[in-house]
Short mmCIF file of C-alpha atoms in Angstrom, two decimals:
data_model
loop_
_atom_site.label_atom_id
_atom_site.label_comp_id
_atom_site.label_asym_id
_atom_site.label_seq_id
_atom_site.Cartn_x
_atom_site.Cartn_y
_atom_site.Cartn_z
CA UNK A 1 0.00 0.00 0.00
CA UNK A 2 2.80 2.41 0.87
CA UNK A 3 4.40 2.15 -2.58
CA UNK A 4 1.06 2.71 -4.29
CA UNK A 5 0.48 5.78 -2.13
CA UNK A 6 3.95 7.06 -2.98
CA UNK A 7 3.23 6.47 -6.67
CA UNK A 8 -0.05 8.35 -6.31
CA UNK A 9 1.65 11.30 -4.61
CA UNK A 10 4.39 11.48 -7.26
CA UNK A 11 1.86 11.32 -10.09
CA UNK A 12 -0.16 14.02 -8.35
CA UNK A 13 2.93 16.22 -8.17
CA UNK A 14 3.24 15.75 -11.94
CA UNK A 15 -0.24 17.15 -12.48
CA UNK A 16 -2.15 13.88 -12.58
CA UNK A 17 -5.30 13.53 -10.49
CA UNK A 18 -5.27 10.16 -8.71
CA UNK A 19 -8.18 7.84 -7.89
CA UNK A 20 -7.66 4.48 -6.16
CA UNK A 21 -9.88 1.60 -7.25
CA UNK A 22 -10.48 -2.10 -6.74
CA UNK A 23 -13.05 -4.67 -5.74
CA UNK A 24 -15.56 -4.64 -2.89
CA UNK A 25 -13.13 -6.43 -0.54
CA UNK A 26 -10.56 -3.66 -1.10
CA UNK A 27 -12.71 -0.84 0.28
CA UNK A 28 -11.72 -1.31 3.93
CA UNK A 29 -8.05 -1.76 3.11
CA UNK A 30 -8.08 1.61 1.39
CA UNK A 31 -9.00 3.64 4.48
CA UNK A 32 -5.41 4.91 4.62
CA UNK A 33 -5.77 6.08 1.02
CA UNK A 34 -8.92 8.04 1.90
CA UNK A 35 -7.10 9.55 4.88
CA UNK A 36 -4.32 10.63 2.50
CA UNK A 37 -6.91 12.60 0.52
CA UNK A 38 -7.32 10.35 -2.52
CA UNK A 39 -10.77 9.41 -3.83
CA UNK A 40 -11.51 5.67 -3.83
CA UNK A 41 -13.72 3.88 -6.36
CA UNK A 42 -13.22 0.37 -4.91
CA UNK A 43 -16.43 -1.58 -4.68
CA UNK A 44 -18.15 -0.13 -7.72
CA UNK A 45 -20.05 -2.57 -9.92
CA UNK A 46 -18.17 -4.23 -12.78
CA UNK A 47 -20.23 -2.13 -15.20
CA UNK A 48 -19.23 1.12 -13.47
CA UNK A 49 -15.60 -0.03 -13.33
CA UNK A 50 -15.72 -0.85 -17.05
CA UNK A 51 -17.06 2.66 -17.56
CA UNK A 52 -14.06 4.11 -15.73
CA UNK A 53 -11.77 1.91 -17.80
CA UNK A 54 -13.42 3.15 -20.99
CA UNK A 55 -12.56 6.71 -19.95
CA UNK A 56 -9.00 5.69 -19.20
CA UNK A 57 -5.74 6.32 -20.95
CA UNK A 58 -3.57 3.97 -18.89
CA UNK A 59 -4.46 1.30 -16.33
CA UNK A 60 -1.79 0.50 -13.72
CA UNK A 61 -1.73 -2.55 -11.47
CA UNK A 62 -1.05 -6.23 -10.98
CA UNK A 63 -2.13 -9.33 -12.87
CA UNK A 64 -5.87 -8.93 -12.23
CA UNK A 65 -9.06 -9.47 -14.14
CA UNK A 66 -9.56 -5.72 -14.39
CA UNK A 67 -6.22 -5.22 -16.12
CA UNK A 68 -7.05 -8.00 -18.57
CA UNK A 69 -10.49 -6.42 -19.12
CA UNK A 70 -8.76 -3.11 -19.85
CA UNK A 71 -6.45 -4.83 -22.35
CA UNK A 72 -9.47 -6.47 -24.02
CA UNK A 73 -11.09 -3.01 -24.20
CA UNK A 74 -8.05 -1.75 -26.12
CA UNK A 75 -6.56 0.26 -23.27
CA UNK A 76 -2.88 0.75 -22.53
CA UNK A 77 -1.86 -0.95 -19.29
CA UNK A 78 1.21 -1.04 -17.05
CA UNK A 79 1.15 -4.46 -15.38
CA UNK A 80 3.28 -5.22 -12.33
CA UNK A 81 4.35 -8.89 -12.26
CA UNK A 82 6.76 -11.06 -10.31
CA UNK A 83 8.11 -12.75 -13.45
CA UNK A 84 7.23 -13.76 -16.98
CA UNK A 85 7.25 -17.47 -17.74
CA UNK A 86 5.74 -19.47 -20.60
CA UNK A 87 1.99 -19.28 -20.10
CA UNK A 88 2.11 -16.12 -17.95
CA UNK A 89 -0.99 -13.97 -18.27
CA UNK A 90 0.74 -10.87 -19.64
CA UNK A 91 -1.24 -8.22 -21.53
CA UNK A 92 -2.09 -10.00 -24.77
CA UNK A 93 0.70 -9.40 -27.26
CA UNK A 94 2.42 -6.83 -25.06
CA UNK A 95 4.99 -8.32 -22.71
CA UNK A 96 6.73 -4.94 -23.01
CA UNK A 97 3.88 -3.45 -20.92
CA UNK A 98 5.02 -5.51 -17.90
CA UNK A 99 7.19 -4.07 -15.12
CA UNK A 100 9.28 -6.70 -13.30
CA UNK A 101 11.36 -6.49 -10.13
CA UNK A 102 15.09 -6.08 -10.74
CA UNK A 103 15.73 -9.17 -8.60
CA UNK A 104 13.65 -12.29 -8.01
CA UNK A 105 12.10 -10.83 -4.87
CA UNK A 106 8.43 -10.56 -5.87
CA UNK A 107 6.34 -7.59 -6.91
CA UNK A 108 7.05 -5.76 -3.64
CA UNK A 109 10.62 -5.32 -4.93
CA UNK A 110 9.49 -3.42 -8.04
CA UNK A 111 11.08 0.02 -7.98
CA UNK A 112 8.73 3.02 -8.10
CA UNK A 113 11.14 4.64 -10.57
CA UNK A 114 10.58 1.70 -12.95
CA UNK A 115 6.79 2.05 -12.67
CA UNK A 116 7.01 5.82 -13.24
CA UNK A 117 9.17 5.28 -16.31
CA UNK A 118 6.66 2.76 -17.67
CA UNK A 119 3.79 5.18 -16.96
CA UNK A 120 5.63 8.00 -18.72
CA UNK A 121 6.15 5.77 -21.77
CA UNK A 122 2.51 4.68 -21.72
CA UNK A 123 1.20 8.23 -21.42
CA UNK A 124 3.52 9.35 -24.22
CA UNK A 125 2.35 6.46 -26.46
CA UNK A 126 -1.27 7.44 -25.92
CA UNK A 127 -0.60 11.12 -26.55
CA UNK A 128 -1.68 12.19 -23.06
CA UNK A 129 -0.12 15.45 -21.93
CA UNK A 130 0.48 15.17 -18.20
CA UNK A 131 -0.29 18.33 -16.29
CA UNK A 132 -2.20 20.05 -19.09
CA UNK A 133 -5.77 20.87 -18.13
CA UNK A 134 -8.71 19.92 -20.31
CA UNK A 135 -11.65 21.88 -18.93
CA UNK A 136 -11.92 21.14 -15.22
CA UNK A 137 -9.99 17.87 -15.54
CA UNK A 138 -6.33 17.06 -15.89
CA UNK A 139 -5.17 13.52 -16.56
CA UNK A 140 -6.58 11.28 -13.83
CA UNK A 141 -4.86 8.20 -12.47
CA UNK A 142 -6.48 5.57 -10.28
CA UNK A 143 -4.36 3.06 -8.46
CA UNK A 144 -5.59 0.16 -6.35
CA UNK A 145 -3.25 -1.11 -3.67
CA UNK A 146 -5.99 -3.13 -1.99
CA UNK A 147 -5.85 -6.71 -0.83
CA UNK A 148 -7.99 -8.45 -3.47
CA UNK A 149 -6.71 -6.70 -6.60
CA UNK A 150 -4.21 -4.06 -7.62
CA UNK A 151 -5.50 -1.90 -10.43
CA UNK A 152 -4.86 1.65 -11.52
CA UNK A 153 -6.86 3.73 -13.94
CA UNK A 154 -5.83 6.88 -15.78
CA UNK A 155 -9.03 8.32 -17.29
CA UNK A 156 -8.64 10.04 -20.64
CA UNK A 157 -9.23 13.78 -20.23
CA UNK A 158 -10.25 14.04 -23.88
CA UNK A 159 -13.24 11.73 -23.23
CA UNK A 160 -14.26 12.86 -19.75
CA UNK A 161 -16.25 16.06 -19.40
#
């Protein structure tokens, strides 16, 4: 949770609004996130979550159903994984969208700088201009550090009103 919060704060400093998301079981685990001042969308219906994904530029998180849904919806993801082996559930056709730890120490060993670099690449690939306002909305990023799933969403400011 601490690394996701740090990621959220850094992205916020870069002009990205941050929303934390996840499943219904994640809501309680995200109390610390609410206390840090971030909005939380954990526990929304799958339809509402798919709606957030459809408004997204980049989805950030672990190997979860929501990240695979985002990939199927044609969205750019940054997936945090422990390793890639034959048969791993990487984003379909895009192993380059995966961030791995520098050592074989699990996803907790993934460096925030590596995730930020991957997010910068992803935002650049999608043409999102971080920190540039579109109406009342700048780029928005949602990150879920909850227990049941780890998903992040960066809504597309060109779609949201």
